[in-house]
Amino acid sequence: MIILKSPEEVQKMGESNAIVAEVLSGLREKVRPGITTAELNEYAEVTTQKRGARPAFKGYGGFPFALCTSLNSEVVHGFPSDRPLEEGDIISLDYGVYYNGYYGDSAITVAVGRISASAARLMGVTEEALCKGIEKACEGNRLGDISFAVQSCVEKAGFSVVRDYVGHGIGKDLHEDPPVPNFGVSGRGVKLRAGMVIAIEPMVNEGSYVVRVKPDGWTVVTGDGSLSAHFEHTIAVTEDGPVILSSRV
Ligand code: MG
Ligand code: MG
């Protein structure tokens, strides 16, 4: 069941997502060769607590950390560790908080120092695909319009969208209806209405879209070892068009 949010609720979700955005902006500044993802996790957790919020992922389904850190061929749900980041890595940072009754959720992929041209292109296309999807999050459109826009942007560039993990509605729960796939047919799916709040989150692989889960039970990696990037925003569908609640300054 899709739960529509009142304008007041959308405003509260803006506050949750502002904390997520602040943390991700801070993390982006911190990423450099030598820093560990465990240090990034610690920063996210401490900053969130200072804002009176709670990290959303820690304990969610048993996930052990505040921050998901997915390195290079890791797609999503990677564990922070003591491995220092190295020049040329790309690191996906997925973060969520619970604040004042509502969740916020957003993700970025960040370059560690100088990266290859192909890695930079993968990141650029993934972020562009997210933007294309957001543009379609308008009242009266169908969910499939978002999915199709994301998928066509990615496939035109020669990359692939992950099928096994998708975006989602969000509100008083971290994951609500509807699922928001990054692949689909325009004109299909539920009609978008003002008050719907969704997380759009393309996960894009340089090679095949096939993924597998590592023995830790969480870390999703590309099946062929190719690089993967991930960008996510929480979006409110409003009478005035899509509003990015997790936008970073
Ligand atoms: Mg997320
Ligand atoms: Mg999400």
JSON list of C-alpha atoms and ligand atoms in Angstrom, two decimals:
[
{"chain": "A", "resi": 1, "resn": "MET", "atom": "CA", "xyz": [0.00, 0.00, 0.00]},
{"chain": "A", "resi": 2, "resn": "ILE", "atom": "CA", "xyz": [1.35, 3.39, -0.97]},
{"chain": "A", "resi": 3, "resn": "ILE", "atom": "CA", "xyz": [1.14, 5.89, 1.92]},
{"chain": "A", "resi": 4, "resn": "LEU", "atom": "CA", "xyz": [0.67, 9.46, 0.70]},
{"chain": "A", "resi": 5, "resn": "LYS", "atom": "CA", "xyz": [2.30, 12.19, 2.83]},
{"chain": "A", "resi": 6, "resn": "SER", "atom": "CA", "xyz": [0.71, 15.49, 3.78]},
{"chain": "A", "resi": 7, "resn": "PRO", "atom": "CA", "xyz": [2.67, 18.70, 3.05]},
{"chain": "A", "resi": 8, "resn": "GLU", "atom": "CA", "xyz": [3.56, 18.80, 6.78]},
{"chain": "A", "resi": 9, "resn": "GLU", "atom": "CA", "xyz": [4.94, 15.28, 6.59]},
{"chain": "A", "resi": 10, "resn": "VAL", "atom": "CA", "xyz": [6.91, 16.12, 3.45]},
{"chain": "A", "resi": 11, "resn": "GLN", "atom": "CA", "xyz": [8.40, 19.04, 5.35]},
{"chain": "A", "resi": 12, "resn": "LYS", "atom": "CA", "xyz": [9.44, 16.75, 8.21]},
{"chain": "A", "resi": 13, "resn": "MET", "atom": "CA", "xyz": [10.97, 14.35, 5.72]},
{"chain": "A", "resi": 14, "resn": "GLY", "atom": "CA", "xyz": [12.91, 17.31, 4.39]},
{"chain": "A", "resi": 15, "resn": "GLU", "atom": "CA", "xyz": [14.44, 17.69, 7.85]},
{"chain": "A", "resi": 16, "resn": "SER", "atom": "CA", "xyz": [15.47, 14.01, 8.04]},
{"chain": "A", "resi": 17, "resn": "ASN", "atom": "CA", "xyz": [16.92, 14.18, 4.55]},
{"chain": "A", "resi": 18, "resn": "ALA", "atom": "CA", "xyz": [18.77, 17.43, 5.30]},
{"chain": "A", "resi": 19, "resn": "ILE", "atom": "CA", "xyz": [20.72, 15.53, 7.97]},
{"chain": "A", "resi": 20, "resn": "VAL", "atom": "CA", "xyz": [21.50, 12.77, 5.46]},
{"chain": "A", "resi": 21, "resn": "ALA", "atom": "CA", "xyz": [22.64, 15.39, 2.95]},
{"chain": "A", "resi": 22, "resn": "GLU", "atom": "CA", "xyz": [24.83, 17.12, 5.53]},
{"chain": "A", "resi": 23, "resn": "VAL", "atom": "CA", "xyz": [26.50, 13.82, 6.44]},
{"chain": "A", "resi": 24, "resn": "LEU", "atom": "CA", "xyz": [27.10, 12.87, 2.79]},
{"chain": "A", "resi": 25, "resn": "SER", "atom": "CA", "xyz": [28.57, 16.31, 2.02]},
{"chain": "A", "resi": 26, "resn": "GLY", "atom": "CA", "xyz": [30.90, 15.92, 5.00]},
{"chain": "A", "resi": 27, "resn": "LEU", "atom": "CA", "xyz": [31.88, 12.43, 3.90]},
{"chain": "A", "resi": 28, "resn": "ARG", "atom": "CA", "xyz": [32.59, 13.59, 0.37]},
{"chain": "A", "resi": 29, "resn": "GLU", "atom": "CA", "xyz": [35.03, 16.15, 1.79]},
{"chain": "A", "resi": 30, "resn": "LYS", "atom": "CA", "xyz": [36.72, 13.48, 3.90]},
{"chain": "A", "resi": 31, "resn": "VAL", "atom": "CA", "xyz": [37.28, 10.91, 1.15]},
{"chain": "A", "resi": 32, "resn": "ARG", "atom": "CA", "xyz": [40.95, 10.78, 0.18]},
{"chain": "A", "resi": 33, "resn": "PRO", "atom": "CA", "xyz": [43.69, 8.15, -0.14]},
{"chain": "A", "resi": 34, "resn": "GLY", "atom": "CA", "xyz": [44.59, 6.80, 3.32]},
{"chain": "A", "resi": 35, "resn": "ILE", "atom": "CA", "xyz": [41.30, 7.30, 5.16]},
{"chain": "A", "resi": 36, "resn": "THR", "atom": "CA", "xyz": [39.46, 4.11, 6.15]},
{"chain": "A", "resi": 37, "resn": "THR", "atom": "CA", "xyz": [35.78, 3.44, 5.62]},
{"chain": "A", "resi": 38, "resn": "ALA", "atom": "CA", "xyz": [35.56, 2.65, 9.35]},
{"chain": "A", "resi": 39, "resn": "GLU", "atom": "CA", "xyz": [36.55, 6.29, 9.98]},
{"chain": "A", "resi": 40, "resn": "LEU", "atom": "CA", "xyz": [33.86, 7.45, 7.54]},
{"chain": "A", "resi": 41, "resn": "ASN", "atom": "CA", "xyz": [31.30, 5.29, 9.37]},
{"chain": "A", "resi": 42, "resn": "GLU", "atom": "CA", "xyz": [32.32, 6.83, 12.69]},
{"chain": "A", "resi": 43, "resn": "TYR", "atom": "CA", "xyz": [31.98, 10.37, 11.29]},
{"chain": "A", "resi": 44, "resn": "ALA", "atom": "CA", "xyz": [28.49, 9.60, 9.95]},
{"chain": "A", "resi": 45, "resn": "GLU", "atom": "CA", "xyz": [27.33, 8.14, 13.24]},
{"chain": "A", "resi": 46, "resn": "VAL", "atom": "CA", "xyz": [28.72, 10.94, 15.43]},
{"chain": "A", "resi": 47, "resn": "THR", "atom": "CA", "xyz": [27.39, 13.74, 13.18]},
{"chain": "A", "resi": 48, "resn": "THR", "atom": "CA", "xyz": [23.95, 12.13, 13.15]},
{"chain": "A", "resi": 49, "resn": "GLN", "atom": "CA", "xyz": [23.85, 11.82, 16.93]},
{"chain": "A", "resi": 50, "resn": "LYS", "atom": "CA", "xyz": [24.84, 15.50, 17.25]},
{"chain": "A", "resi": 51, "resn": "ARG", "atom": "CA", "xyz": [21.73, 16.38, 15.24]},
{"chain": "A", "resi": 52, "resn": "GLY", "atom": "CA", "xyz": [19.54, 14.33, 17.59]},
{"chain": "A", "resi": 53, "resn": "ALA", "atom": "CA", "xyz": [18.87, 11.74, 14.88]},
{"chain": "A", "resi": 54, "resn": "ARG", "atom": "CA", "xyz": [19.52, 8.00, 14.63]},
{"chain": "A", "resi": 55, "resn": "PRO", "atom": "CA", "xyz": [21.39, 6.19, 11.85]},
{"chain": "A", "resi": 56, "resn": "ALA", "atom": "CA", "xyz": [18.71, 4.27, 9.96]},
{"chain": "A", "resi": 57, "resn": "PHE", "atom": "CA", "xyz": [20.68, 1.30, 8.69]},
{"chain": "A", "resi": 58, "resn": "LYS", "atom": "CA", "xyz": [22.40, 0.21, 11.91]},
{"chain": "A", "resi": 59, "resn": "GLY", "atom": "CA", "xyz": [20.48, -2.86, 13.09]},
{"chain": "A", "resi": 60, "resn": "TYR", "atom": "CA", "xyz": [18.10, -2.72, 10.11]},
{"chain": "A", "resi": 61, "resn": "GLY", "atom": "CA", "xyz": [17.59, -6.38, 9.22]},
{"chain": "A", "resi": 62, "resn": "GLY", "atom": "CA", "xyz": [20.72, -6.96, 11.29]},
{"chain": "A", "resi": 63, "resn": "PHE", "atom": "CA", "xyz": [23.02, -4.67, 9.27]},
{"chain": "A", "resi": 64, "resn": "PRO", "atom": "CA", "xyz": [25.92, -3.99, 11.67]},
{"chain": "A", "resi": 65, "resn": "PHE", "atom": "CA", "xyz": [27.00, -0.45, 10.66]},
{"chain": "A", "resi": 66, "resn": "ALA", "atom": "CA", "xyz": [25.61, 3.07, 10.30]},
{"chain": "A", "resi": 67, "resn": "LEU", "atom": "CA", "xyz": [27.02, 3.63, 6.81]},
{"chain": "A", "resi": 68, "resn": "CYS", "atom": "CA", "xyz": [27.12, 1.38, 3.74]},
{"chain": "A", "resi": 69, "resn": "THR", "atom": "CA", "xyz": [30.51, 1.69, 2.04]},
{"chain": "A", "resi": 70, "resn": "SER", "atom": "CA", "xyz": [30.76, -0.16, -1.28]},
{"chain": "A", "resi": 71, "resn": "LEU", "atom": "CA", "xyz": [34.17, -0.15, -2.93]},
{"chain": "A", "resi": 72, "resn": "ASN", "atom": "CA", "xyz": [34.86, -0.54, -6.67]},
{"chain": "A", "resi": 73, "resn": "SER", "atom": "CA", "xyz": [33.12, -3.81, -7.71]},
{"chain": "A", "resi": 74, "resn": "GLU", "atom": "CA", "xyz": [30.92, -3.73, -4.61]},
{"chain": "A", "resi": 75, "resn": "VAL", "atom": "CA", "xyz": [27.42, -2.57, -5.56]},
{"chain": "A", "resi": 76, "resn": "VAL", "atom": "CA", "xyz": [25.61, -1.89, -2.28]},
{"chain": "A", "resi": 77, "resn": "HIS", "atom": "CA", "xyz": [25.56, -2.87, 1.43]},
{"chain": "A", "resi": 78, "resn": "GLY", "atom": "CA", "xyz": [29.37, -3.01, 1.79]},
{"chain": "A", "resi": 79, "resn": "PHE", "atom": "CA", "xyz": [30.83, -3.06, 5.32]},
{"chain": "A", "resi": 80, "resn": "PRO", "atom": "CA", "xyz": [33.08, -0.27, 6.58]},
{"chain": "A", "resi": 81, "resn": "SER", "atom": "CA", "xyz": [36.56, -1.66, 7.33]},
{"chain": "A", "resi": 82, "resn": "ASP", "atom": "CA", "xyz": [40.11, -0.73, 8.31]},
{"chain": "A", "resi": 83, "resn": "ARG", "atom": "CA", "xyz": [41.33, -0.94, 4.71]},
{"chain": "A", "resi": 84, "resn": "PRO", "atom": "CA", "xyz": [42.63, 2.51, 3.76]},
{"chain": "A", "resi": 85, "resn": "LEU", "atom": "CA", "xyz": [41.16, 3.93, 0.57]},
{"chain": "A", "resi": 86, "resn": "GLU", "atom": "CA", "xyz": [43.62, 4.00, -2.32]},
{"chain": "A", "resi": 87, "resn": "GLU", "atom": "CA", "xyz": [44.15, 6.45, -5.14]},
{"chain": "A", "resi": 88, "resn": "GLY", "atom": "CA", "xyz": [41.95, 5.35, -8.06]},
{"chain": "A", "resi": 89, "resn": "ASP", "atom": "CA", "xyz": [39.25, 3.69, -5.96]},
{"chain": "A", "resi": 90, "resn": "ILE", "atom": "CA", "xyz": [35.61, 4.66, -6.26]},
{"chain": "A", "resi": 91, "resn": "ILE", "atom": "CA", "xyz": [33.54, 4.40, -3.10]},
{"chain": "A", "resi": 92, "resn": "SER", "atom": "CA", "xyz": [29.76, 4.37, -2.85]},
{"chain": "A", "resi": 93, "resn": "LEU", "atom": "CA", "xyz": [28.40, 5.85, 0.38]},
{"chain": "A", "resi": 94, "resn": "ASP", "atom": "CA", "xyz": [24.77, 5.05, 1.16]},
{"chain": "A", "resi": 95, "resn": "TYR", "atom": "CA", "xyz": [23.30, 6.72, 4.24]},
{"chain": "A", "resi": 96, "resn": "GLY", "atom": "CA", "xyz": [19.98, 7.00, 6.02]},
{"chain": "A", "resi": 97, "resn": "VAL", "atom": "CA", "xyz": [18.68, 8.56, 9.24]},
{"chain": "A", "resi": 98, "resn": "TYR", "atom": "CA", "xyz": [15.54, 8.44, 11.34]},
{"chain": "A", "resi": 99, "resn": "TYR", "atom": "CA", "xyz": [14.53, 11.81, 12.77]},
{"chain": "A", "resi": 100, "resn": "ASN", "atom": "CA", "xyz": [11.31, 13.08, 14.28]},
{"chain": "A", "resi": 101, "resn": "GLY", "atom": "CA", "xyz": [9.29, 10.12, 13.05]},
{"chain": "A", "resi": 102, "resn": "TYR", "atom": "CA", "xyz": [10.54, 9.97, 9.46]},
{"chain": "A", "resi": 103, "resn": "TYR", "atom": "CA", "xyz": [13.34, 8.45, 7.43]},
{"chain": "A", "resi": 104, "resn": "GLY", "atom": "CA", "xyz": [15.75, 10.03, 4.95]},
{"chain": "A", "resi": 105, "resn": "ASP", "atom": "CA", "xyz": [17.89, 8.04, 2.48]},
{"chain": "A", "resi": 106, "resn": "SER", "atom": "CA", "xyz": [20.50, 9.08, -0.08]},
{"chain": "A", "resi": 107, "resn": "ALA", "atom": "CA", "xyz": [23.70, 7.80, -1.69]},
{"chain": "A", "resi": 108, "resn": "ILE", "atom": "CA", "xyz": [26.70, 9.11, -3.62]},
{"chain": "A", "resi": 109, "resn": "THR", "atom": "CA", "xyz": [29.72, 7.56, -5.27]},
{"chain": "A", "resi": 110, "resn": "VAL", "atom": "CA", "xyz": [32.96, 9.43, -4.71]},
{"chain": "A", "resi": 111, "resn": "ALA", "atom": "CA", "xyz": [36.35, 9.30, -6.47]},
{"chain": "A", "resi": 112, "resn": "VAL", "atom": "CA", "xyz": [39.40, 8.64, -4.30]},
{"chain": "A", "resi": 113, "resn": "GLY", "atom": "CA", "xyz": [42.07, 10.95, -5.67]},
{"chain": "A", "resi": 114, "resn": "ARG", "atom": "CA", "xyz": [42.61, 10.59, -9.41]},
{"chain": "A", "resi": 115, "resn": "ILE", "atom": "CA", "xyz": [40.52, 7.87, -11.03]},
{"chain": "A", "resi": 116, "resn": "SER", "atom": "CA", "xyz": [40.43, 6.33, -14.51]},
{"chain": "A", "resi": 117, "resn": "ALA", "atom": "CA", "xyz": [38.42, 8.02, -17.26]},
{"chain": "A", "resi": 118, "resn": "SER", "atom": "CA", "xyz": [36.16, 4.97, -17.47]},
{"chain": "A", "resi": 119, "resn": "ALA", "atom": "CA", "xyz": [35.40, 5.05, -13.74]},
{"chain": "A", "resi": 120, "resn": "ALA", "atom": "CA", "xyz": [34.63, 8.76, -13.98]},
{"chain": "A", "resi": 121, "resn": "ARG", "atom": "CA", "xyz": [32.29, 8.11, -16.90]},
{"chain": "A", "resi": 122, "resn": "LEU", "atom": "CA", "xyz": [30.49, 5.36, -14.97]},
{"chain": "A", "resi": 123, "resn": "MET", "atom": "CA", "xyz": [29.93, 7.72, -12.05]},
{"chain": "A", "resi": 124, "resn": "GLY", "atom": "CA", "xyz": [28.79, 10.55, -14.33]},
{"chain": "A", "resi": 125, "resn": "VAL", "atom": "CA", "xyz": [26.30, 8.37, -16.19]},
{"chain": "A", "resi": 126, "resn": "THR", "atom": "CA", "xyz": [24.88, 6.95, -12.94]},
{"chain": "A", "resi": 127, "resn": "GLU", "atom": "CA", "xyz": [24.28, 10.43, -11.52]},
{"chain": "A", "resi": 128, "resn": "GLU", "atom": "CA", "xyz": [22.82, 11.58, -14.84]},
{"chain": "A", "resi": 129, "resn": "ALA", "atom": "CA", "xyz": [20.47, 8.56, -14.87]},
{"chain": "A", "resi": 130, "resn": "LEU", "atom": "CA", "xyz": [19.27, 9.54, -11.40]},
{"chain": "A", "resi": 131, "resn": "CYS", "atom": "CA", "xyz": [18.54, 13.07, -12.66]},
{"chain": "A", "resi": 132, "resn": "LYS", "atom": "CA", "xyz": [16.64, 11.69, -15.67]},
{"chain": "A", "resi": 133, "resn": "GLY", "atom": "CA", "xyz": [14.55, 9.55, -13.34]},
{"chain": "A", "resi": 134, "resn": "ILE", "atom": "CA", "xyz": [13.83, 12.46, -10.99]},
{"chain": "A", "resi": 135, "resn": "GLU", "atom": "CA", "xyz": [12.64, 14.60, -13.92]},
{"chain": "A", "resi": 136, "resn": "LYS", "atom": "CA", "xyz": [9.90, 12.03, -14.53]},
{"chain": "A", "resi": 137, "resn": "ALA", "atom": "CA", "xyz": [8.68, 12.03, -10.90]},
{"chain": "A", "resi": 138, "resn": "CYS", "atom": "CA", "xyz": [5.72, 14.25, -11.77]},
{"chain": "A", "resi": 139, "resn": "GLU", "atom": "CA", "xyz": [2.07, 13.96, -10.85]},
{"chain": "A", "resi": 140, "resn": "GLY", "atom": "CA", "xyz": [0.17, 12.07, -13.54]},
{"chain": "A", "resi": 141, "resn": "ASN", "atom": "CA", "xyz": [3.22, 10.21, -14.86]},
{"chain": "A", "resi": 142, "resn": "ARG", "atom": "CA", "xyz": [3.59, 6.47, -14.26]},
{"chain": "A", "resi": 143, "resn": "LEU", "atom": "CA", "xyz": [6.25, 4.77, -12.16]},
{"chain": "A", "resi": 144, "resn": "GLY", "atom": "CA", "xyz": [7.50, 3.07, -15.33]},
{"chain": "A", "resi": 145, "resn": "ASP", "atom": "CA", "xyz": [8.35, 6.49, -16.77]},
{"chain": "A", "resi": 146, "resn": "ILE", "atom": "CA", "xyz": [10.98, 6.89, -14.04]},
{"chain": "A", "resi": 147, "resn": "SER", "atom": "CA", "xyz": [12.31, 3.34, -14.49]},
{"chain": "A", "resi": 148, "resn": "PHE", "atom": "CA", "xyz": [12.48, 3.69, -18.28]},
{"chain": "A", "resi": 149, "resn": "ALA", "atom": "CA", "xyz": [14.26, 7.06, -18.10]},
{"chain": "A", "resi": 150, "resn": "VAL", "atom": "CA", "xyz": [16.93, 5.64, -15.79]},
{"chain": "A", "resi": 151, "resn": "GLN", "atom": "CA", "xyz": [17.43, 2.48, -17.81]},
{"chain": "A", "resi": 152, "resn": "SER", "atom": "CA", "xyz": [17.66, 4.19, -21.20]},
{"chain": "A", "resi": 153, "resn": "CYS", "atom": "CA", "xyz": [20.22, 6.70, -19.96]},
{"chain": "A", "resi": 154, "resn": "VAL", "atom": "CA", "xyz": [22.40, 3.91, -18.56]},
{"chain": "A", "resi": 155, "resn": "GLU", "atom": "CA", "xyz": [22.11, 1.52, -21.51]},
{"chain": "A", "resi": 156, "resn": "LYS", "atom": "CA", "xyz": [22.71, 4.25, -24.08]},
{"chain": "A", "resi": 157, "resn": "ALA", "atom": "CA", "xyz": [26.08, 4.71, -22.39]},
{"chain": "A", "resi": 158, "resn": "GLY", "atom": "CA", "xyz": [26.83, 0.99, -22.66]},
{"chain": "A", "resi": 159, "resn": "PHE", "atom": "CA", "xyz": [26.42, 0.20, -18.96]},
{"chain": "A", "resi": 160, "resn": "SER", "atom": "CA", "xyz": [23.82, -1.96, -17.20]},
{"chain": "A", "resi": 161, "resn": "VAL", "atom": "CA", "xyz": [21.32, -1.38, -14.38]},
{"chain": "A", "resi": 162, "resn": "VAL", "atom": "CA", "xyz": [21.17, -3.83, -11.48]},
{"chain": "A", "resi": 163, "resn": "ARG", "atom": "CA", "xyz": [17.88, -5.77, -11.46]},
{"chain": "A", "resi": 164, "resn": "ASP", "atom": "CA", "xyz": [18.02, -7.45, -8.05]},
{"chain": "A", "resi": 165, "resn": "TYR", "atom": "CA", "xyz": [17.93, -4.25, -5.95]},
{"chain": "A", "resi": 166, "resn": "VAL", "atom": "CA", "xyz": [15.57, -1.33, -6.49]},
{"chain": "A", "resi": 167, "resn": "GLY", "atom": "CA", "xyz": [14.44, 2.00, -5.07]},
{"chain": "A", "resi": 168, "resn": "HIS", "atom": "CA", "xyz": [11.44, 2.30, -2.76]},
{"chain": "A", "resi": 169, "resn": "GLY", "atom": "CA", "xyz": [8.80, 4.40, -1.12]},
{"chain": "A", "resi": 170, "resn": "ILE", "atom": "CA", "xyz": [9.94, 5.96, 2.16]},
{"chain": "A", "resi": 171, "resn": "GLY", "atom": "CA", "xyz": [8.31, 7.68, 5.13]},
{"chain": "A", "resi": 172, "resn": "LYS", "atom": "CA", "xyz": [7.63, 6.38, 8.63]},
{"chain": "A", "resi": 173, "resn": "ASP", "atom": "CA", "xyz": [9.32, 3.21, 7.37]},
{"chain": "A", "resi": 174, "resn": "LEU", "atom": "CA", "xyz": [12.65, 3.06, 5.59]},
{"chain": "A", "resi": 175, "resn": "HIS", "atom": "CA", "xyz": [11.24, 0.86, 2.86]},
{"chain": "A", "resi": 176, "resn": "GLU", "atom": "CA", "xyz": [7.63, 1.41, 1.84]},
{"chain": "A", "resi": 177, "resn": "ASP", "atom": "CA", "xyz": [5.64, 0.71, -1.31]},
{"chain": "A", "resi": 178, "resn": "PRO", "atom": "CA", "xyz": [6.07, 1.09, -4.17]},
{"chain": "A", "resi": 179, "resn": "PRO", "atom": "CA", "xyz": [9.28, -0.62, -5.27]},
{"chain": "A", "resi": 180, "resn": "VAL", "atom": "CA", "xyz": [11.03, 1.70, -7.74]},
{"chain": "A", "resi": 181, "resn": "PRO", "atom": "CA", "xyz": [12.98, -0.41, -10.29]},
{"chain": "A", "resi": 182, "resn": "ASN", "atom": "CA", "xyz": [15.70, 1.15, -12.41]},
{"chain": "A", "resi": 183, "resn": "PHE", "atom": "CA", "xyz": [14.41, -0.71, -15.45]},
{"chain": "A", "resi": 184, "resn": "GLY", "atom": "CA", "xyz": [10.96, -0.82, -16.98]},
{"chain": "A", "resi": 185, "resn": "VAL", "atom": "CA", "xyz": [8.51, 0.35, -19.59]},
{"chain": "A", "resi": 186, "resn": "SER", "atom": "CA", "xyz": [7.24, 3.92, -19.82]},
{"chain": "A", "resi": 187, "resn": "GLY", "atom": "CA", "xyz": [3.49, 4.35, -19.39]},
{"chain": "A", "resi": 188, "resn": "ARG", "atom": "CA", "xyz": [3.29, 1.32, -17.07]},
{"chain": "A", "resi": 189, "resn": "GLY", "atom": "CA", "xyz": [2.97, 0.98, -13.32]},
{"chain": "A", "resi": 190, "resn": "VAL", "atom": "CA", "xyz": [1.20, 3.04, -10.68]},
{"chain": "A", "resi": 191, "resn": "LYS", "atom": "CA", "xyz": [0.21, 6.61, -11.42]},
{"chain": "A", "resi": 192, "resn": "LEU", "atom": "CA", "xyz": [2.29, 9.15, -9.51]},
{"chain": "A", "resi": 193, "resn": "ARG", "atom": "CA", "xyz": [0.36, 11.38, -7.14]},
{"chain": "A", "resi": 194, "resn": "ALA", "atom": "CA", "xyz": [1.25, 14.42, -5.07]},
{"chain": "A", "resi": 195, "resn": "GLY", "atom": "CA", "xyz": [2.27, 13.20, -1.62]},
{"chain": "A", "resi": 196, "resn": "MET", "atom": "CA", "xyz": [4.20, 10.17, -2.83]},
{"chain": "A", "resi": 197, "resn": "VAL", "atom": "CA", "xyz": [7.74, 10.12, -1.46]},
{"chain": "A", "resi": 198, "resn": "ILE", "atom": "CA", "xyz": [10.18, 7.74, -3.13]},
{"chain": "A", "resi": 199, "resn": "ALA", "atom": "CA", "xyz": [13.89, 6.95, -3.10]},
{"chain": "A", "resi": 200, "resn": "ILE", "atom": "CA", "xyz": [15.22, 6.64, -6.64]},
{"chain": "A", "resi": 201, "resn": "GLU", "atom": "CA", "xyz": [18.56, 4.86, -6.64]},
{"chain": "A", "resi": 202, "resn": "PRO", "atom": "CA", "xyz": [20.21, 3.56, -9.79]},
{"chain": "A", "resi": 203, "resn": "MET", "atom": "CA", "xyz": [22.94, 0.97, -9.19]},
{"chain": "A", "resi": 204, "resn": "VAL", "atom": "CA", "xyz": [24.93, 0.84, -12.41]},
{"chain": "A", "resi": 205, "resn": "ASN", "atom": "CA", "xyz": [27.54, -1.74, -13.44]},
{"chain": "A", "resi": 206, "resn": "GLU", "atom": "CA", "xyz": [30.25, -1.21, -15.99]},
{"chain": "A", "resi": 207, "resn": "GLY", "atom": "CA", "xyz": [29.71, -4.80, -17.22]},
{"chain": "A", "resi": 208, "resn": "SER", "atom": "CA", "xyz": [26.86, -7.24, -16.71]},
{"chain": "A", "resi": 209, "resn": "TYR", "atom": "CA", "xyz": [23.95, -6.46, -14.38]},
{"chain": "A", "resi": 210, "resn": "VAL", "atom": "CA", "xyz": [24.37, -9.84, -12.68]},
{"chain": "A", "resi": 211, "resn": "VAL", "atom": "CA", "xyz": [25.31, -9.49, -9.01]},
{"chain": "A", "resi": 212, "resn": "ARG", "atom": "CA", "xyz": [25.99, -11.84, -6.12]},
{"chain": "A", "resi": 213, "resn": "VAL", "atom": "CA", "xyz": [26.16, -11.53, -2.34]},
{"chain": "A", "resi": 214, "resn": "LYS", "atom": "CA", "xyz": [29.50, -12.12, -0.60]},
{"chain": "A", "resi": 215, "resn": "PRO", "atom": "CA", "xyz": [29.79, -14.73, 2.19]},
{"chain": "A", "resi": 216, "resn": "ASP", "atom": "CA", "xyz": [29.35, -11.95, 4.80]},
{"chain": "A", "resi": 217, "resn": "GLY", "atom": "CA", "xyz": [25.66, -12.15, 3.84]},
{"chain": "A", "resi": 218, "resn": "TRP", "atom": "CA", "xyz": [25.41, -8.45, 2.96]},
{"chain": "A", "resi": 219, "resn": "THR", "atom": "CA", "xyz": [27.96, -7.11, 0.51]},
{"chain": "A", "resi": 220, "resn": "VAL", "atom": "CA", "xyz": [26.58, -7.18, -3.03]},
{"chain": "A", "resi": 221, "resn": "VAL", "atom": "CA", "xyz": [29.26, -7.37, -5.74]},
{"chain": "A", "resi": 222, "resn": "THR", "atom": "CA", "xyz": [29.20, -7.46, -9.52]},
{"chain": "A", "resi": 223, "resn": "GLY", "atom": "CA", "xyz": [29.29, -11.02, -10.85]},
{"chain": "A", "resi": 224, "resn": "ASP", "atom": "CA", "xyz": [31.99, -10.18, -13.40]},
{"chain": "A", "resi": 225, "resn": "GLY", "atom": "CA", "xyz": [34.15, -8.04, -11.10]},
{"chain": "A", "resi": 226, "resn": "SER", "atom": "CA", "xyz": [33.43, -4.86, -13.05]},
{"chain": "A", "resi": 227, "resn": "LEU", "atom": "CA", "xyz": [33.04, -1.48, -11.32]},
{"chain": "A", "resi": 228, "resn": "SER", "atom": "CA", "xyz": [29.70, -0.33, -9.95]},
{"chain": "A", "resi": 229, "resn": "ALA", "atom": "CA", "xyz": [28.33, 3.10, -8.99]},
{"chain": "A", "resi": 230, "resn": "HIS", "atom": "CA", "xyz": [25.28, 4.16, -6.97]},
{"chain": "A", "resi": 231, "resn": "PHE", "atom": "CA", "xyz": [23.48, 7.48, -6.57]},
{"chain": "A", "resi": 232, "resn": "GLU", "atom": "CA", "xyz": [20.23, 8.00, -4.65]},
{"chain": "A", "resi": 233, "resn": "HIS", "atom": "CA", "xyz": [17.89, 10.81, -3.69]},
{"chain": "A", "resi": 234, "resn": "THR", "atom": "CA", "xyz": [14.67, 10.91, -1.70]},
{"chain": "A", "resi": 235, "resn": "ILE", "atom": "CA", "xyz": [12.07, 12.71, -3.85]},
{"chain": "A", "resi": 236, "resn": "ALA", "atom": "CA", "xyz": [8.64, 14.10, -3.05]},
{"chain": "A", "resi": 237, "resn": "VAL", "atom": "CA", "xyz": [6.09, 14.19, -5.85]},
{"chain": "A", "resi": 238, "resn": "THR", "atom": "CA", "xyz": [4.27, 17.51, -5.45]},
{"chain": "A", "resi": 239, "resn": "GLU", "atom": "CA", "xyz": [1.74, 19.58, -7.38]},
{"chain": "A", "resi": 240, "resn": "ASP", "atom": "CA", "xyz": [4.70, 21.75, -8.38]},
{"chain": "A", "resi": 241, "resn": "GLY", "atom": "CA", "xyz": [6.80, 18.83, -9.66]},
{"chain": "A", "resi": 242, "resn": "PRO", "atom": "CA", "xyz": [9.49, 16.69, -8.09]},
{"chain": "A", "resi": 243, "resn": "VAL", "atom": "CA", "xyz": [11.25, 18.05, -5.00]},
{"chain": "A", "resi": 244, "resn": "ILE", "atom": "CA", "xyz": [14.62, 16.57, -4.04]},
{"chain": "A", "resi": 245, "resn": "LEU", "atom": "CA", "xyz": [14.41, 16.31, -0.24]},
{"chain": "A", "resi": 246, "resn": "SER", "atom": "CA", "xyz": [18.00, 15.05, 0.11]},
{"chain": "A", "resi": 247, "resn": "SER", "atom": "CA", "xyz": [19.65, 17.71, -2.08]},
{"chain": "A", "resi": 248, "resn": "ARG", "atom": "CA", "xyz": [23.14, 18.70, -0.96]},
{"chain": "A", "resi": 249, "resn": "VAL", "atom": "CA", "xyz": [24.36, 22.27, -0.76]},
{"chain": "B", "resi": 1, "resn": "MG", "atom": "MG", "xyz": [20.14, 4.34, 0.49]},
{"chain": "B", "resi": 2, "resn": "MG", "atom": "MG", "xyz": [17.27, 3.48, -0.50]}
]
